Short mmCIF file of C-alpha atoms in Angstrom, two decimals:
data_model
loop_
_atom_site.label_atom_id
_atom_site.label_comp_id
_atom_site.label_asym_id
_atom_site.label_seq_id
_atom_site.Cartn_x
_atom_site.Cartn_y
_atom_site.Cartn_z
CA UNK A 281 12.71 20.68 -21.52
CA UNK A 282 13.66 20.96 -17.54
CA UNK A 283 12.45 17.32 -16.66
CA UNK A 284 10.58 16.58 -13.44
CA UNK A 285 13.33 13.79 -12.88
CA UNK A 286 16.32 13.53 -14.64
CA UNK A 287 17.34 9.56 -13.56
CA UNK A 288 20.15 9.78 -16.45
CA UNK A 289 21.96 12.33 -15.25
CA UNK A 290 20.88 11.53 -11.01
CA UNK A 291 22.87 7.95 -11.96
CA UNK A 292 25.74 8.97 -14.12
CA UNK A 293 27.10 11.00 -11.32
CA UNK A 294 27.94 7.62 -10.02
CA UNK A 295 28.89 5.61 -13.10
CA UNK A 296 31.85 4.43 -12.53
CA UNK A 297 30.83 2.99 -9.10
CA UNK A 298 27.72 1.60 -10.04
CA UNK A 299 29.42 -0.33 -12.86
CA UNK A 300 32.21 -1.66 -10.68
CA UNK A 301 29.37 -2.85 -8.53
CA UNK A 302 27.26 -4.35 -11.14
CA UNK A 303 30.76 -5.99 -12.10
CA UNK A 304 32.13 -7.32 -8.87
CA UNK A 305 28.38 -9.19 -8.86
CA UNK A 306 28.94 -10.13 -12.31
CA UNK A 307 32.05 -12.01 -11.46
CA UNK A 308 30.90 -13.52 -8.22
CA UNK A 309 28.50 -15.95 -9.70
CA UNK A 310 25.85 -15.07 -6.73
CA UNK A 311 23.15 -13.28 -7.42
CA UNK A 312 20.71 -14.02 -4.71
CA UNK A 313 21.01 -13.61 -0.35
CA UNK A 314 24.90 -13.30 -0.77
CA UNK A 315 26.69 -10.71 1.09
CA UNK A 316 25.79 -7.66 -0.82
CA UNK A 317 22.44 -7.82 0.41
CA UNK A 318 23.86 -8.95 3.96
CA UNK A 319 26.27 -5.60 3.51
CA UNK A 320 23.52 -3.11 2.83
CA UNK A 321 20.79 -4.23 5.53
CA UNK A 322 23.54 -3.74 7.59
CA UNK A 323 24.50 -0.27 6.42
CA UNK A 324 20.60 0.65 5.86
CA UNK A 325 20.14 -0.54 9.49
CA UNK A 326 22.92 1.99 10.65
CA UNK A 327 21.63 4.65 8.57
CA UNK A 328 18.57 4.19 9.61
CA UNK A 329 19.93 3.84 13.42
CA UNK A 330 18.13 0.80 13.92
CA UNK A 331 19.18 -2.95 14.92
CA UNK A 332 17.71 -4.49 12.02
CA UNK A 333 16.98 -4.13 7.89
CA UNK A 334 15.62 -6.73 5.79
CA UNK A 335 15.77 -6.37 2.21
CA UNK A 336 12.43 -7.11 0.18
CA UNK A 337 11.30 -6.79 -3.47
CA UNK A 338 9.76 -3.65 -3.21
CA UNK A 339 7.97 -1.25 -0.78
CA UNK A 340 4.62 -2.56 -1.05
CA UNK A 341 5.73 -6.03 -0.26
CA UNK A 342 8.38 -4.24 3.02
CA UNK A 343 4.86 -3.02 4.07
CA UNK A 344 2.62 -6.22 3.28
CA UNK A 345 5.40 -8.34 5.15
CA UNK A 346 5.62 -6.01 8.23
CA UNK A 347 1.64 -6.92 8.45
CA UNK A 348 1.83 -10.75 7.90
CA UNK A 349 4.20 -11.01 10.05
CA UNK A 350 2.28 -9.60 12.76
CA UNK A 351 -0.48 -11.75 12.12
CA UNK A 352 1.79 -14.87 12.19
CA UNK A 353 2.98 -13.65 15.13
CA UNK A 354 -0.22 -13.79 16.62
CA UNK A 355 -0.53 -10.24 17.36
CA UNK A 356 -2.96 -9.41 14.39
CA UNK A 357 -6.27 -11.06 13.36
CA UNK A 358 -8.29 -10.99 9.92
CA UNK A 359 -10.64 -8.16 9.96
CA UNK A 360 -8.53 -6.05 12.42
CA UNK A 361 -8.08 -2.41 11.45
CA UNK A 362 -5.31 -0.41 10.65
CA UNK A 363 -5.20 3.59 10.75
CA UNK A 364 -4.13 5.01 7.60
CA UNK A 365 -4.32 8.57 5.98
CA UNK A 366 -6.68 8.89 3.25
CA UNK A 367 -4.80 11.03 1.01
CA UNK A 368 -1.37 8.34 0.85
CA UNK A 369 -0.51 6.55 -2.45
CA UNK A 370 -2.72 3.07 -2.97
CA UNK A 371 0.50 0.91 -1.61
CA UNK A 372 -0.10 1.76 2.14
CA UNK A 373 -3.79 0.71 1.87
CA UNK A 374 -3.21 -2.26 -0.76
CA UNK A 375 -0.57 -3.48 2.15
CA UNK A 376 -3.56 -3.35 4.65
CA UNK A 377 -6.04 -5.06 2.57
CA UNK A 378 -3.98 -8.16 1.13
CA UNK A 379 -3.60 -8.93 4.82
CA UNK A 380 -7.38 -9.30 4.66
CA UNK A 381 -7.13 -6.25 7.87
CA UNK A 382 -9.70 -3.21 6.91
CA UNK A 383 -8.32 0.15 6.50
CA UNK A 384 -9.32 2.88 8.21
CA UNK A 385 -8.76 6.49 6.40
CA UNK A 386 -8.02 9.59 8.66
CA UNK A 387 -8.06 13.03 6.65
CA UNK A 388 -5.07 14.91 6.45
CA UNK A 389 -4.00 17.74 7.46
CA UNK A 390 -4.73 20.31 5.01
CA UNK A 391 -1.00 22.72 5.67
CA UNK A 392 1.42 19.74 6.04
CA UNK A 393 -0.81 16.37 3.80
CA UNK A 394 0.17 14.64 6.62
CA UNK A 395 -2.25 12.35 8.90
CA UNK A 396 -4.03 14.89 11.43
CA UNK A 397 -3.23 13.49 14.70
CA UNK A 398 -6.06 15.06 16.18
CA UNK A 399 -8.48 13.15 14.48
CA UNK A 400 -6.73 9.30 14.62
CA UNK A 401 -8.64 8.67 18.26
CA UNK A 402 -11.93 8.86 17.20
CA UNK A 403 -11.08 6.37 14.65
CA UNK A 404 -10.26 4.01 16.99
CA UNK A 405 -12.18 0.81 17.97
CA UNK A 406 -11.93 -2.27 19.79
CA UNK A 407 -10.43 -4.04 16.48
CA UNK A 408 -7.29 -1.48 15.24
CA UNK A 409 -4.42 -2.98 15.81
CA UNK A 410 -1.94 -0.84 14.21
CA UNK A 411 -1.72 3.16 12.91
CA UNK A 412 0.33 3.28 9.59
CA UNK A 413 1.54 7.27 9.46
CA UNK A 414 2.58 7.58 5.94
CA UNK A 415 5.87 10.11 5.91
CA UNK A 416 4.66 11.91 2.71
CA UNK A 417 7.01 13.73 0.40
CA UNK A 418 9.64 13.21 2.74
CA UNK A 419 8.46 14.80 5.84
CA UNK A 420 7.46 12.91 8.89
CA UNK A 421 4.66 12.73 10.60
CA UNK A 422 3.79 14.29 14.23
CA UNK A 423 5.48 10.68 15.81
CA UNK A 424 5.77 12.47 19.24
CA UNK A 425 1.51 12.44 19.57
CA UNK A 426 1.12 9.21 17.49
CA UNK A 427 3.62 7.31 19.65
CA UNK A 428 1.56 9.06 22.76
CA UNK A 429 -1.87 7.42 20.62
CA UNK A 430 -0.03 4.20 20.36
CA UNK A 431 0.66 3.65 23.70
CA UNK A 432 -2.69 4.57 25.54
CA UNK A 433 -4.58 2.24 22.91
CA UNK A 434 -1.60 -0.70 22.64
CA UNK A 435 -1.36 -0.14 19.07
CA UNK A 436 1.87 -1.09 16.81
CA UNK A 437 2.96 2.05 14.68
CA UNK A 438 3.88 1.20 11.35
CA UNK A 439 5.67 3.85 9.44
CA UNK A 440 5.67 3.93 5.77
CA UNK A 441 8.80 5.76 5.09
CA UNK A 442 8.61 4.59 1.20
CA UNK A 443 9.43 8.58 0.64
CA UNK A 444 11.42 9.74 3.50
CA UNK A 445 15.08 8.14 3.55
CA UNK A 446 16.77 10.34 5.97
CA UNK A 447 14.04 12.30 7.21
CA UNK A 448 14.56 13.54 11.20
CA UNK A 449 12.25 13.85 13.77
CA UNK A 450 13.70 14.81 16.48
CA UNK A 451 16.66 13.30 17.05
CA UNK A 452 15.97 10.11 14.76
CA UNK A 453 15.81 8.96 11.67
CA UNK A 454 12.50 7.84 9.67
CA UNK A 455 12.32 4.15 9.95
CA UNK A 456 13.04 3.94 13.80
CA UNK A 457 10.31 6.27 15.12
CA UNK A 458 7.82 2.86 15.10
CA UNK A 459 7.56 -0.33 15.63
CA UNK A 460 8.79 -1.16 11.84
CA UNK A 461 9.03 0.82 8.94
CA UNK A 462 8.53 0.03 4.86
CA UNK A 463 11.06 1.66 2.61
CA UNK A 464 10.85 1.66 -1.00
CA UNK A 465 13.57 1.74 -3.74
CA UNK A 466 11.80 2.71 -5.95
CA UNK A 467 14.40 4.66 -9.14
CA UNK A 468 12.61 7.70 -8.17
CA UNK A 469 13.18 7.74 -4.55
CA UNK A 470 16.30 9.88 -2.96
CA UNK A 471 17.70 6.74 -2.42
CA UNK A 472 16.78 4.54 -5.28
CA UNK A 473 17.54 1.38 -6.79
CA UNK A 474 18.13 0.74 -10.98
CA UNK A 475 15.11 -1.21 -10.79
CA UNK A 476 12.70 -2.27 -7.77
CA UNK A 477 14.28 -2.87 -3.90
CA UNK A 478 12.69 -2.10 -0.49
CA UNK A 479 13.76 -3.05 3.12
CA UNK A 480 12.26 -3.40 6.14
CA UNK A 481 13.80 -2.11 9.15
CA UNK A 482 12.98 -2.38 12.82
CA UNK A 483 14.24 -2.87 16.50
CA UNK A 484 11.98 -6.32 17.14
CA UNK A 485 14.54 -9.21 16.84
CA UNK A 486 11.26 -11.92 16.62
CA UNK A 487 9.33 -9.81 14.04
CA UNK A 488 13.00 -9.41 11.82
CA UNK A 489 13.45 -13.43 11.57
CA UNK A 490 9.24 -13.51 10.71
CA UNK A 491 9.45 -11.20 7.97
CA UNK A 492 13.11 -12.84 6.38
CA UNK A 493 11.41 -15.99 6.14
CA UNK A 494 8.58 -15.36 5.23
CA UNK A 495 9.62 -13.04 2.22
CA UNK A 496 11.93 -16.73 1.55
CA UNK A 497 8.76 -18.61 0.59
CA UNK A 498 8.66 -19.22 4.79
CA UNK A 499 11.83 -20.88 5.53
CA UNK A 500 14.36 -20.11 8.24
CA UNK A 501 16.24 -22.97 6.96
CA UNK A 502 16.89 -24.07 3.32
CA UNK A 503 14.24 -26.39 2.30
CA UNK A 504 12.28 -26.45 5.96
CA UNK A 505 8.92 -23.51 5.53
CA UNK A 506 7.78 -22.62 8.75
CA UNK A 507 5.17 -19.95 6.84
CA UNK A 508 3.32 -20.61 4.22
CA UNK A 509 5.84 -17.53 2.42
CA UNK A 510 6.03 -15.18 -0.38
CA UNK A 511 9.03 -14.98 -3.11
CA UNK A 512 10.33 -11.17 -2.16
CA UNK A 513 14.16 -10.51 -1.97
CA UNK A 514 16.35 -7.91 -2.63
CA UNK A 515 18.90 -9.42 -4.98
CA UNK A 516 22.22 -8.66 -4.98
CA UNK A 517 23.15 -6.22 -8.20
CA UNK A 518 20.42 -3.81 -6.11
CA UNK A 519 21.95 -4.01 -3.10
CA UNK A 520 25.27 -3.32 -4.22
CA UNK A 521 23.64 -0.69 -6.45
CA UNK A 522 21.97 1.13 -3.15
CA UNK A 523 25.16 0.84 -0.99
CA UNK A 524 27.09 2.90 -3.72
CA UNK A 525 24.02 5.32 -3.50
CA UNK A 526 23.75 5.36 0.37
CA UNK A 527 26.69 6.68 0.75
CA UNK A 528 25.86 10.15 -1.03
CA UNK A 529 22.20 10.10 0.40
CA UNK A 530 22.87 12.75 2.60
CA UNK A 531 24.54 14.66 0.03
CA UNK A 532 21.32 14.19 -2.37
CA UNK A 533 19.12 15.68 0.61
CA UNK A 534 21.87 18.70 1.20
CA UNK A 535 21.01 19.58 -2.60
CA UNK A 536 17.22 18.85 -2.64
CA UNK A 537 17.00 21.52 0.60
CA UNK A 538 18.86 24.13 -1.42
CA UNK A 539 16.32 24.06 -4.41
CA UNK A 540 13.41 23.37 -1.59
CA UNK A 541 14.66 26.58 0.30
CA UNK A 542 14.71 28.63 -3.38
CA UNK A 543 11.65 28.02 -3.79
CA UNK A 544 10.02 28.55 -0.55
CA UNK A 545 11.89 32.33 -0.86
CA UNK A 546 11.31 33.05 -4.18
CA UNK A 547 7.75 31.82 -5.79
CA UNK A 548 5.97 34.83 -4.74
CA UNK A 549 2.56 34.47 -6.49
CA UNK A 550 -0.66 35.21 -4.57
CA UNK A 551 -2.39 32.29 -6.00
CA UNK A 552 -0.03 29.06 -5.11
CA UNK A 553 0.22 27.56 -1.53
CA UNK A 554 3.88 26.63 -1.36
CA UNK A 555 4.47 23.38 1.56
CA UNK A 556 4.83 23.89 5.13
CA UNK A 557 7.04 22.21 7.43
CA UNK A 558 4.92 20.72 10.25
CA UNK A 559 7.36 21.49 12.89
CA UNK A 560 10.96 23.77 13.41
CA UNK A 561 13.44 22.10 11.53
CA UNK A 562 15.73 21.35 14.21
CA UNK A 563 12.84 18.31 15.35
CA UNK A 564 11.23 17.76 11.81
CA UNK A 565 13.99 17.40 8.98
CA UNK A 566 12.47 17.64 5.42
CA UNK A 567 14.28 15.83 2.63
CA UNK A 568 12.00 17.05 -0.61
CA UNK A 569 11.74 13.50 -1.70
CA UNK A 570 8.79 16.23 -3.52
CA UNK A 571 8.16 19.31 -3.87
CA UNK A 572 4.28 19.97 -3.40
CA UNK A 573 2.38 23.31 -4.38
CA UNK A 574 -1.30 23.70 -4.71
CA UNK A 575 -3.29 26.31 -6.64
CA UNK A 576 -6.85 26.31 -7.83
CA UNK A 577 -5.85 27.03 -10.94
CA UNK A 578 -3.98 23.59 -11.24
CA UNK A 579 -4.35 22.35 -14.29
CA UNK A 580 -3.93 25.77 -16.14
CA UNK A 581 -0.17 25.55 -14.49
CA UNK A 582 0.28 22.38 -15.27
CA UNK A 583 -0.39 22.94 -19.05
CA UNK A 584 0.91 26.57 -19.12
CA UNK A 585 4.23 25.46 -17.43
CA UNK A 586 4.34 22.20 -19.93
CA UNK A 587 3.86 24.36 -22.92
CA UNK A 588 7.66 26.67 -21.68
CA UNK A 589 9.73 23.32 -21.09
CA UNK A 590 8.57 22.28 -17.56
CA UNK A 591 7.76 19.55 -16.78
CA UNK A 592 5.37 19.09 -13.77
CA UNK A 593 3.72 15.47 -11.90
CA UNK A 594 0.87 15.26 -9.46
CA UNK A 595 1.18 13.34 -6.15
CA UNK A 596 -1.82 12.26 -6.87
CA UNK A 597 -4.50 12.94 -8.99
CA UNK A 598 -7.05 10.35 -7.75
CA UNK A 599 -7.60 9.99 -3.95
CA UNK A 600 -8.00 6.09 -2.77
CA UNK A 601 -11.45 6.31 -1.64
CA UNK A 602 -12.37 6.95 -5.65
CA UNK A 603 -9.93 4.34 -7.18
CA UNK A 604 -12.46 1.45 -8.64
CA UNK A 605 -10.01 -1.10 -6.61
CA UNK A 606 -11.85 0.57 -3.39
CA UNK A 607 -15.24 0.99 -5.02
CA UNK A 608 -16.88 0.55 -1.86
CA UNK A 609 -15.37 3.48 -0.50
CA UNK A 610 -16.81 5.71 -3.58
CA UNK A 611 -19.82 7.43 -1.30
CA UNK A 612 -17.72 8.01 1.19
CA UNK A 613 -16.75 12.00 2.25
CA UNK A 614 -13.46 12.96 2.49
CA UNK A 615 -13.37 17.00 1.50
CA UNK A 616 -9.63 17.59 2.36
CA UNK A 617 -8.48 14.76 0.63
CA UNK A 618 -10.65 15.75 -2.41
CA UNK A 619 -9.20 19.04 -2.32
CA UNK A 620 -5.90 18.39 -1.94
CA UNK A 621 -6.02 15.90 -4.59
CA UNK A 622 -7.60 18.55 -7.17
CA UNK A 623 -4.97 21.00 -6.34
CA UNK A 624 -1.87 19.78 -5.89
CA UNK A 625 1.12 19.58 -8.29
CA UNK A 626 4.94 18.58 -7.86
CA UNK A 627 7.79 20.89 -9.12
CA UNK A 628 11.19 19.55 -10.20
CA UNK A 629 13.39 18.80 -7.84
CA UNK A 630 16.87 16.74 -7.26
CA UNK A 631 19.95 16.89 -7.08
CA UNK A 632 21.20 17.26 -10.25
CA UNK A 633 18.89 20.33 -10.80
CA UNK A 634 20.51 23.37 -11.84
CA UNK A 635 20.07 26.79 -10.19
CA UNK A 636 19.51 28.34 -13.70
CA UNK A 637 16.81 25.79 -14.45
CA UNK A 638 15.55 26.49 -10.63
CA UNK A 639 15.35 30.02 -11.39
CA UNK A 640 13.54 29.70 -14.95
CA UNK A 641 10.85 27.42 -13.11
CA UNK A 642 10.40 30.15 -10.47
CA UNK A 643 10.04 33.31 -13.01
CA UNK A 644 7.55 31.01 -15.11
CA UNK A 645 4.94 30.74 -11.82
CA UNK A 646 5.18 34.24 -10.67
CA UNK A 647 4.62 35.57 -13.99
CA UNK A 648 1.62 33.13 -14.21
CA UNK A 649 -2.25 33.50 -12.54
#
């Protein structure tokens, strides 16, 4: 069986590290806000090529956060909106709706599955506060035109980067293209975490000292709460798990391109879409956090390619506007998404994926349909 994600293998390429890190917390007797977590925002930050991270529990709470704080910052109200594609995963809107703010769902494009900046205007209204362009599969959005959108209507851009560690455009890095940015951990992201993690990262020194205290149940200062806060940290056996990993995240993305570009060359069958890149590489930098067909004949592939040792996902097989947590969304028409959502499916790729099991993948879909 080639497995969609081998995690085993992905991690015991850096064994010995990761258990000299787990160690060196073992033995320090601090386990929470010490300077492993200190260490990585600061790496993550420079990464990232911004002046501040903030580590967080996970990625739905770095993109929850990012909203509270704006609201306790008095820059956000209840019932405000926020622009958000309507094909994402349920975290981007979930982080919009526990901030009692109402999404607002702009199709995708159909080529790229990312937000169609041409329609985000006519969503606008005098309550949106905020666009959230969702970087999905590791490709970023059209920032140039959103950041244009932004500006004419005073809105805060919000990227959700949860897929897209190291993704370019242009000359920087996903998570400094907005106003903030929510990254997830997540064990199956390109950089991820034995267990959940997310950060926060940003340029805004007053909205970086919001969102640290309030993810510190609200305090700035040990036992004084200036928020009413949340309980979301990254602790410090993931942090020094994700600075051992940052420092072969580029690597990762090197070897997720090769497979990517084997792929894009080589599946020849008439009946599968294979992904395209938005824009020319050298301004829009791909890192295959997933690799995203779509065929009509979906499900057939799915099974057929299951039943010779291949194991396929799908990214995702329920839009939000027909989960039952957005049931009042459920007459709602949003044909791309729908289609999209009926026809895609996610190949195997990382970077422990071998060209031999690449190859066998490959053969399997041409010969099929």
């Amino acid at each position: 069986m080639i497995p969609f994600l081998d995690l085993k293998s992905i991690n015991a390429q850096y064994r010995n590290e990761l258990i000299e890190a787990c160690t060196r917390i073992i033995d320090s007797g601090w386990y929470i806000q010490g300077n492993e977590c200190k260490e990585f925002e600061k790496e993550f930050a420079e990464y990232c090529g911004t002046k501040y991270a903030i580590g967080v529990a996970n990625g739905l709470d770095a993109l929850i956060l990012i909203l509270r704080a704006y609201k306790e910052l008095g820059m956000m109200n209840d019932g405000d909106e926020v622009i958000v594609p309507s094909n994402t995963y349920i975290a981007s809107i979930l982080a919009i709706s526990q901030n009692n703010l109402v999404p607002v769902l702009v199709e995708p494009d159909i080529n790229t599955y990312l937000i169609d900046t041409s329609k985000i205007e006519e969503k606008i209204t005098s309550k949106t506060k905020a666009v959230m362009p969702v970087h999905l599969y590791g490709q970023t959005c059209e920032m140039d035109k959103i950041s244009e959108i932004a500006k004419k209507y005073n809105l805060k851009v919000i990227e959700d980067s949860a897929q897209a560690h190291g993704a370019y455009f242009a000359d920087k890095r996903a998570g400094n293209l907005g106003d903030a940015s929510g990254f997830s951990f997540y064990p199956g992201k390109n950089l991820g975490a034995l267990g959940d993690g997310g950060a926060v990262t940003t340029n805004d020194e007053a909205l970086a000292g919001a969102i640290k205290a309030l993810g510190n149940y609200g305090s700035h200062k040990k036992y004084e709460n200036f928020y009413k806060g949340v309980n979301s940290r990254l602790d410090e056996m993931q942090a020094a798990l994700l600075k051992v990993k940052l420092r072969y995240l580029d690597d990762e993305i090197e070897k997720r391109r090769a497979i990517a570009d084997y792929y894009l060359e080589n599946i020849k069958n008439p009946a599968i879409l294979l992904p395209t890149i938005g824009r020319p590489l050298s301004t829009n930098s791909h890192v295959w956090h997933l690799f995203v067909i779509r065929t009509a004949k979906r499900d057939e592939l799915q099974k057929y390619l299951l039943e010779n040792g291949i194991q396929t996902l799908i990214h995702y097989p329920i839009p939000p506007h027909k989960q039952n947590a957005y049931k009042e969304w459920q007459n709602d028409v949003y044909p791309i998404s729908d289609r999209i959502h009926n026809e895609v499916l996610s190949l195997p790729i990382s970077g422990v994926q071998s060209l031999e099991d690449t190859q066998k993948i490959v053969k399997l879909i041409n010969f099929k349909l």
